[in-house]
Coordinates of C-alpha atoms and ligand atoms in Angstrom, one line a residue:
X84 CA 0.0 0.0 0.0
X85 CA 1.4 3.3 -1.0
X86 CA 0.3 6.2 1.3
X87 CA 1.2 9.8 0.4
X88 CA 1.5 12.1 3.4
X89 CA 1.4 15.8 2.8
X90 CA 3.2 18.6 4.7
X91 CA 3.3 22.2 3.6
X92 CA 3.3 24.8 6.4
X93 CA 4.7 25.0 9.9
X94 CA 1.6 23.7 11.7
X95 CA 1.7 20.5 9.6
X96 CA 4.9 19.1 10.6
X97 CA 4.0 18.1 14.2
X98 CA 0.9 16.5 12.9
X99 CA 2.6 14.2 10.4
X100 CA 5.5 13.1 12.6
X101 CA 3.4 10.8 14.8
X102 CA 1.8 9.3 11.7
X103 CA 5.2 8.4 10.3
X104 CA 6.1 6.7 13.7
X105 CA 2.8 4.8 13.8
X106 CA 3.3 3.6 10.2
X107 CA 6.8 2.4 11.1
X108 CA 5.5 0.6 14.1
X109 CA 2.7 -1.0 12.0
X110 CA 5.2 -2.1 9.4
X111 CA 7.5 -3.7 12.0
X112 CA 4.6 -6.0 12.9
X113 CA 3.2 -6.5 9.5
X114 CA 6.2 -6.9 7.2
X115 CA 6.4 -3.4 5.6
X116 CA 2.9 -3.5 4.4
X117 CA 2.6 0.3 4.1
X118 CA 5.0 2.4 2.0
X119 CA 4.9 6.0 3.2
X120 CA 5.7 8.7 0.7
X121 CA 6.3 12.2 2.1
X122 CA 5.5 15.3 0.0
X123 CA 6.5 18.8 1.1
X124 CA 4.6 21.4 -0.9
X125 CA 7.0 24.1 0.1
X126 CA 4.3 26.6 1.3
X127 CA 6.7 27.3 4.1
X128 CA 10.4 27.4 3.1
X129 CA 12.5 29.4 5.5
X130 CA 14.9 27.3 7.7
X131 CA 13.1 28.5 10.8
X132 CA 9.6 27.8 9.4
X133 CA 10.4 24.4 8.0
X134 CA 13.9 22.7 8.3
X135 CA 14.1 23.3 12.0
X136 CA 10.9 21.3 12.4
X137 CA 12.2 18.4 10.3
X138 CA 15.2 18.3 12.6
X139 CA 13.4 18.6 15.9
X140 CA 10.6 16.1 15.0
X141 CA 13.0 13.7 13.4
X142 CA 11.0 13.7 10.2
X143 CA 12.5 11.9 7.2
X144 CA 13.6 13.9 4.2
X145 CA 10.6 14.5 1.9
X146 CA 10.5 12.1 -1.1
X147 CA 9.4 15.1 -3.1
X148 CA 9.6 18.8 -2.5
X149 CA 7.2 20.9 -4.7
X150 CA 8.8 24.2 -3.8
X151 CA 5.6 26.3 -4.4
X152 CA 6.6 29.1 -1.9
X153 CA 4.4 32.2 -0.9
X154 CA 1.8 33.9 -3.0
X155 CA -1.8 35.0 -3.0
X156 CA -4.3 32.3 -2.1
X157 CA -5.3 31.5 -5.7
X158 CA -1.7 31.4 -6.8
X159 CA -0.4 29.3 -3.9
X160 CA -3.3 26.9 -3.9
X161 CA -3.2 26.6 -7.7
X162 CA 0.5 25.9 -7.8
X163 CA 0.2 23.1 -5.3
X164 CA -2.8 21.7 -7.1
X165 CA -0.9 21.6 -10.4
X166 CA 2.3 20.1 -9.0
X167 CA 0.7 17.6 -6.7
X168 CA -1.5 16.2 -9.4
X169 CA 1.6 15.3 -11.3
X170 CA 3.0 13.4 -8.3
X171 CA -0.3 11.6 -7.9
X172 CA -0.3 10.5 -11.6
X173 CA 3.3 9.3 -11.3
X174 CA 3.1 7.6 -7.9
X175 CA -0.5 6.1 -8.1
X176 CA -0.9 6.0 -4.3
X177 CA -3.7 4.0 -2.6
X178 CA -4.3 6.9 -0.1
X179 CA -3.5 10.6 0.5
X180 CA -3.3 11.8 4.1
X181 CA -3.6 15.6 4.6
X182 CA -3.6 17.4 8.0
X183 CA -5.0 20.6 9.4
X184 CA -6.3 23.5 7.4
X185 CA -3.7 25.3 5.4
X186 CA -3.8 26.0 1.7
X187 CA -1.7 22.9 1.0
X188 CA -4.3 20.8 2.7
X189 CA -7.0 22.0 0.5
X190 CA -5.0 21.8 -2.7
X191 CA -3.7 18.3 -2.2
X192 CA -7.1 16.9 -1.1
X193 CA -8.8 18.4 -4.1
X194 CA -6.2 17.0 -6.5
X195 CA -6.6 13.5 -5.0
X196 CA -10.3 13.6 -4.9
X197 CA -10.6 14.5 -8.6
X198 CA -8.4 11.5 -9.4
X199 CA -10.7 9.3 -7.2
X200 CA -7.8 8.6 -4.8
X201 CA -9.1 8.1 -1.2
X202 CA -8.3 11.1 1.0
X203 CA -7.9 11.0 4.8
X204 CA -8.2 14.3 6.7
X205 CA -6.7 14.5 10.0
X206 CA -8.1 17.2 12.3
X207 CA -11.5 17.2 10.5
X208 CA -14.6 18.8 11.7
X209 CA -13.2 21.9 13.3
X210 CA -15.3 25.0 12.7
X211 CA -14.8 28.6 13.8
X212 CA -17.9 29.7 11.8
X213 CA -15.9 32.6 10.5
X214 CA -15.7 32.3 6.8
X215 CA -13.4 35.4 6.7
X216 CA -10.7 33.0 7.9
X217 CA -9.0 31.3 5.0
X218 CA -8.5 28.2 7.1
X219 CA -12.3 27.9 7.5
X220 CA -12.8 27.6 3.8
X221 CA -10.0 25.1 3.6
X222 CA -11.6 23.0 6.4
X223 CA -15.1 23.0 4.9
X224 CA -14.0 22.0 1.4
X225 CA -11.4 19.4 2.6
X226 CA -14.0 17.8 4.8
X227 CA -16.6 17.7 2.1
X228 CA -14.3 15.8 -0.3
X229 CA -12.5 13.5 2.1
X230 CA -13.2 9.8 2.6
X231 CA -11.9 9.4 6.1
X232 CA -12.5 12.2 8.6
X233 CA -10.5 12.0 11.8
X234 CA -11.8 14.3 14.4
X235 CA -10.0 15.5 17.6
X236 CA -13.0 16.2 19.7
X237 CA -16.8 15.4 19.7
X238 CA -17.8 18.9 18.4
X239 CA -16.0 17.9 15.2
X240 CA -18.3 14.9 14.8
X241 CA -21.4 17.0 15.4
X242 CA -20.3 19.6 12.8
X243 CA -19.7 17.0 10.2
X244 CA -22.9 15.1 10.8
X245 CA -24.7 18.5 10.6
X246 CA -23.1 19.1 7.1
X247 CA -24.5 15.7 5.9
X248 CA -21.3 13.7 6.1
X249 CA -22.1 10.0 6.6
X250 CA -21.4 8.7 10.0
X251 CA -19.3 5.8 8.6
X252 CA -16.7 8.3 7.4
X253 CA -16.2 10.0 10.8
X254 CA -13.7 8.7 13.4
X255 CA -13.2 10.4 16.7
X256 CA -9.4 9.7 17.3
X257 CA -8.2 12.6 19.4
X258 CA -5.7 15.4 18.8
X259 CA -2.7 14.4 16.8
X260 CA -0.7 17.5 17.8
X261 CA -0.8 16.3 21.3
X262 CA 0.9 13.0 20.2
X263 CA 3.9 15.2 19.3
X264 CA 3.7 17.3 22.4
X265 CA 3.7 14.3 24.8
X266 CA 6.4 12.5 22.8
X267 CA 8.8 15.5 22.8
X268 CA 8.2 17.0 26.3
X269 CA 11.3 15.4 27.9
X270 CA 13.4 16.2 24.9
X271 CA 12.3 19.9 25.1
X272 CA 13.5 20.0 28.7
X273 CA 17.0 19.4 27.4
X274 CA 17.1 22.6 25.2
X275 CA 19.0 25.6 26.3
X276 CA 16.3 28.1 25.3
X277 CA 15.5 29.4 28.7
X278 CA 19.1 30.1 29.5
X279 CA 19.8 31.6 26.1
X280 CA 16.8 34.0 26.4
X281 CA 17.8 34.9 30.0
X282 CA 14.6 33.4 31.3
X283 CA 15.7 30.9 33.9
X284 CA 13.6 31.6 37.1
X285 CA 12.1 34.6 35.3
X286 CA 8.3 34.8 35.0
X287 CA 7.3 35.9 31.4
X288 CA 4.4 36.1 29.1
X289 CA 4.8 34.3 25.7
X290 CA 3.1 35.8 22.6
X291 CA 2.5 34.5 19.1
X292 CA 0.5 36.5 16.5
X293 CA 0.3 36.1 12.8
X294 CA -3.4 35.8 11.6
X295 CA -4.0 38.0 8.6
X296 CA -7.2 39.3 10.3
X297 CA -5.1 40.5 13.1
X298 CA -1.7 41.7 11.5
X299 CA -2.9 42.8 8.1
X300 CA -5.3 45.3 9.6
X301 CA -3.5 48.3 11.1
X302 CA -6.2 49.2 13.5
X303 CA -6.6 45.7 15.0
X304 CA -2.9 45.2 15.1
X305 CA -2.5 48.5 16.9
X306 CA -5.1 47.6 19.5
X307 CA -3.5 44.3 20.2
X308 CA -0.2 45.9 20.5
X309 CA -1.6 48.5 22.9
X310 CA -2.7 45.6 25.1
X311 CA 0.6 43.8 24.8
X312 CA 2.6 47.0 25.6
X313 CA 0.5 47.4 28.8
X314 CA 1.2 43.7 29.7
X315 CA 4.9 44.5 29.2
X316 CA 4.7 47.0 32.1
X317 CA 3.8 44.1 34.3
X318 CA 5.9 41.2 33.1
X319 CA 8.5 40.6 30.3
X320 CA 6.7 39.8 27.0
X321 CA 8.5 37.4 24.7
X322 CA 7.5 37.3 21.2
X323 CA 9.0 34.9 18.5
X324 CA 7.7 36.7 15.4
X325 CA 6.2 35.1 12.4
X326 CA 7.6 36.4 9.0
X327 CA 4.2 37.8 8.0
X328 CA 4.0 39.8 11.3
X329 CA 7.5 41.1 10.9
X330 CA 6.6 42.3 7.4
X331 CA 3.6 44.1 8.7
X332 CA 5.4 45.7 11.6
X333 CA 7.6 47.3 9.0
X334 CA 4.7 48.2 6.7
X335 CA 2.8 49.9 9.5
X336 CA 5.9 51.5 11.1
X337 CA 5.3 49.8 14.4
X338 CA 8.9 49.1 15.3
X339 CA 8.8 51.4 18.3
X340 CA 6.9 49.0 20.5
X341 CA 9.5 46.3 20.1
X342 CA 13.0 45.4 21.0
X343 CA 14.4 43.1 18.4
X344 CA 17.0 40.6 19.6
X345 CA 18.9 39.2 16.7
X346 CA 21.8 37.6 18.6
X347 CA 21.5 35.1 21.4
X348 CA 22.2 34.6 24.3
X349 CA 20.8 37.6 26.0
X350 CA 21.1 38.6 29.7
X351 CA 18.1 38.6 32.0
X352 CA 19.0 42.2 33.0
X353 CA 17.7 43.2 29.6
X354 CA 14.2 42.6 30.9
X355 CA 14.6 44.8 33.9
X356 CA 16.2 47.9 32.4
X357 CA 13.0 49.6 31.5
X358 CA 13.2 52.1 34.3
X359 CA 11.9 55.4 33.2
X360 CA 11.2 54.2 29.7
X361 CA 8.3 52.5 28.1
X362 CA 8.9 48.7 28.4
X363 CA 9.3 47.1 25.0
X364 CA 8.0 43.8 23.7
X365 CA 11.0 41.5 23.3
X366 CA 11.1 40.0 19.8
X367 CA 13.0 37.0 18.4
X368 CA 13.2 35.0 15.3
X369 CA 10.6 32.1 15.0
X370 CA 11.7 29.2 17.2
X371 CA 11.9 25.5 16.5
X372 CA 9.5 23.0 17.9
X373 CA 11.4 21.9 21.0
X374 CA 12.5 25.4 22.0
X375 CA 9.0 26.7 21.6
X376 CA 7.5 23.8 23.6
X377 CA 10.0 24.4 26.4
X378 CA 9.2 28.2 26.4
X379 CA 5.5 27.4 26.4
X380 CA 5.7 25.0 29.3
X381 CA 7.4 27.5 31.5
X382 CA 5.4 30.6 30.6
X383 CA 3.2 32.4 33.2
X384 CA 0.7 33.0 30.4
X385 CA 0.5 32.6 26.7
X386 CA -1.2 35.1 24.4
X387 CA -1.8 33.9 20.9
X388 CA -4.0 33.8 17.8
X389 CA -2.7 30.4 16.8
X390 CA -5.1 27.4 16.7
X391 CA -2.8 24.6 17.9
X392 CA -1.3 26.6 20.8
X393 CA -4.8 26.8 22.3
X394 CA -4.8 23.0 22.5
X395 CA -1.2 22.7 23.6
X396 CA -1.6 25.1 26.6
X397 CA -4.7 23.2 27.6
X398 CA -2.7 20.0 27.8
X399 CA 0.2 21.8 29.6
X400 CA -2.3 23.5 31.9
X401 CA -0.8 27.0 31.1
X402 CA -3.2 29.9 31.0
X403 CA -4.0 30.9 27.4
X404 CA -5.4 34.2 26.2
X405 CA -6.6 34.0 22.6
X406 CA -6.4 37.1 20.6
X407 CA -9.4 36.3 18.4
X408 CA -13.1 36.5 18.7
X409 CA -13.8 33.0 17.6
X410 CA -12.2 29.6 18.0
X411 CA -12.5 26.4 16.0
X412 CA -11.3 24.7 19.2
X413 CA -14.1 25.5 21.7
X414 CA -13.2 22.5 24.0
X415 CA -10.1 24.5 25.1
X416 CA -12.5 27.2 26.4
X417 CA -15.1 25.0 28.0
X418 CA -12.7 22.4 29.5
X419 CA -9.2 23.9 29.0
X420 CA -7.3 27.0 30.1
X421 CA -8.3 29.2 27.2
X422 CA -10.2 32.5 27.2
X423 CA -11.1 34.6 24.1
X424 CA -10.4 38.4 24.2
X425 CA -9.7 39.4 20.6
X426 CA -8.2 42.9 20.3
X427 CA -9.6 44.7 23.3
X428 CA -6.5 46.2 25.1
X429 CA -8.4 46.5 28.4
X430 CA -9.5 42.9 28.3
X431 CA -6.0 41.7 27.4
X432 CA -4.5 43.4 30.5
X433 CA -7.4 42.4 32.8
X434 CA -7.0 38.7 31.9
X435 CA -3.2 38.9 32.4
X436 CA -3.7 40.6 35.7
X437 CA -6.0 37.9 37.0
X438 CA -3.3 35.4 36.2
X439 CA -0.5 37.4 37.9
X440 CA -2.7 37.7 40.9
X441 CA -3.0 33.9 41.0
X442 CA -6.6 33.7 39.9
X443 CA -5.9 30.9 37.6
X444 CA -8.6 28.6 36.1
X445 CA -7.5 24.9 36.2
X446 CA -8.0 23.3 32.9
X447 CA -9.0 19.7 32.2
X448 CA -7.4 17.9 29.3
X449 CA -9.8 15.9 27.1
X450 CA -9.2 12.2 28.0
X451 CA -8.8 11.2 24.3
X452 CA -5.9 13.6 23.9
X453 CA -3.6 10.9 25.2
X454 CA -0.8 10.7 22.7
X455 CA -2.1 7.7 20.8
X456 CA -4.1 9.4 18.1
X457 CA -1.8 8.4 15.2
X458 CA -2.0 4.7 16.2
X459 CA -5.8 4.9 16.2
X460 CA -5.7 6.5 12.7
X461 CA -3.4 3.8 11.3
X462 CA -5.6 1.1 12.8
X463 CA -8.7 2.5 11.1
X464 CA -7.0 2.9 7.8
X465 CA -5.7 -0.6 7.8
Ligands
UD1_658 C1 -0.1 29.7 7.0 C2 -1.5 29.2 7.2 C3 -2.1 29.3 8.5 C4 -1.1 28.9 9.6 C5 0.3 29.5 9.3 C6 1.3 29.1 10.3 C7 -2.9 29.2 5.1 C8 -4.0 29.9 4.4 N1 -2.5 29.8 6.2 O1 -0.2 31.2 7.2 O2 -3.3 28.7 8.7 O3 -1.5 29.2 10.9 O4 0.7 29.2 8.0 O5 2.5 29.7 10.1 O6 -2.4 28.2 4.6 N2 6.8 33.6 4.8 C9 8.2 33.6 4.9 N3 8.8 32.4 5.0 C10 8.1 31.2 5.0 C11 6.7 31.2 4.8 C12 6.1 32.5 4.7 O7 8.9 34.6 5.0 O8 8.8 30.1 5.1 C13 6.2 34.9 4.7 C14 5.9 35.4 3.2 O9 6.1 36.7 3.2 C15 4.5 35.1 3.0 C16 3.9 35.2 4.4 O10 4.9 34.8 5.3 O11 3.9 35.9 2.1 C17 2.7 34.4 4.7 O12 2.9 33.0 4.4 P1 1.7 32.1 3.9 O13 2.2 30.7 3.7 O14 0.9 32.7 2.8 O15 0.7 32.1 5.1 P2 0.9 32.1 6.7 O16 0.5 33.4 7.2 O17 2.2 31.6 7.1

């Protein structure tokens, strides 16, 4: 059986790594029954957005790299569609596995479905009900044309059933990102990131921000920044910055709010020398998987507009403040540590203050997020 696994952008890598491990384990018992074939679309291409994750997650070299790069949605999706179809025709796989909700997910599932090749979608059924998010369109279309829909939580099953997807196609298997998190937690502790950022024994807030709805709109970006700058008066704010966000900081001339650290290590005194000046937000280049996991595990609070980080903080029981007005992962709010504040500066500061005063909500991790999602997926597919 030849199975093509697709990665394209940063949040895909930690979702594919556990599947590759589960396939190897299956093959060991069953005489190499499954031949995995890894395709990297090249949607993300910087060392820090891609190669670092291959290294940290011990992913094998891709069998094929499509090298599509950045572009507008139509251009990027179209390029993947054209190039991936060629691979499908050449390789004639028995199955295509796509993960998440990025443009590569949509393009590759579409190419496969049109060639009548079965598609498995891992992380199916998530809905923010906000169609202004490009990911929401990607999720809806991918789910509609997939043959196996693997959901992380029961709300996913409900959404899919509500959209008329037959019950036989839906499998509640848990959250595959958490397989990677639990697998790598010990390894992350061995990194030097806390020492090299001068954060050993230093409480800090960790920020990620990159959604187009937040950073491509000057007013919204400005409001979030106002909130984060106020937070920086209370606690050091650590911000590994996504390339899209970095570009927008330049475009909008917002550099003033930040202190950009290009060389590491830095001394912890750098966080305390704000006397008489407006404290800055401390920015770094994007981090690898293990470094970020370690930084997240030790944060006092995480502020983010990422999807996956809402889930990871829930599992780590670290307070999460989500800088969005909707989430496709509501279980992190109802059961986990997550709270939605979007771009209201006052709310951002109020939520951080609560946490600093020790008023912390204890989260509960969904039982099925147990680190064995990939094994359940391989069992279904076999
Ligand atoms: C994509 C995903 C988003 C995911 C995010 C994680 C879609 C629609 N969006 O958004 O769901 O949360 O990845 O990072 O698929 N760039 C670089 N180097 C890179 C990649 C991108 O500099 O390796 C810059 C380019 O200027 C590019 C911009 O970042 O134009 C945006 O990249 P793109 O892949 O279009 O979307 P993301 O914002 O990364």
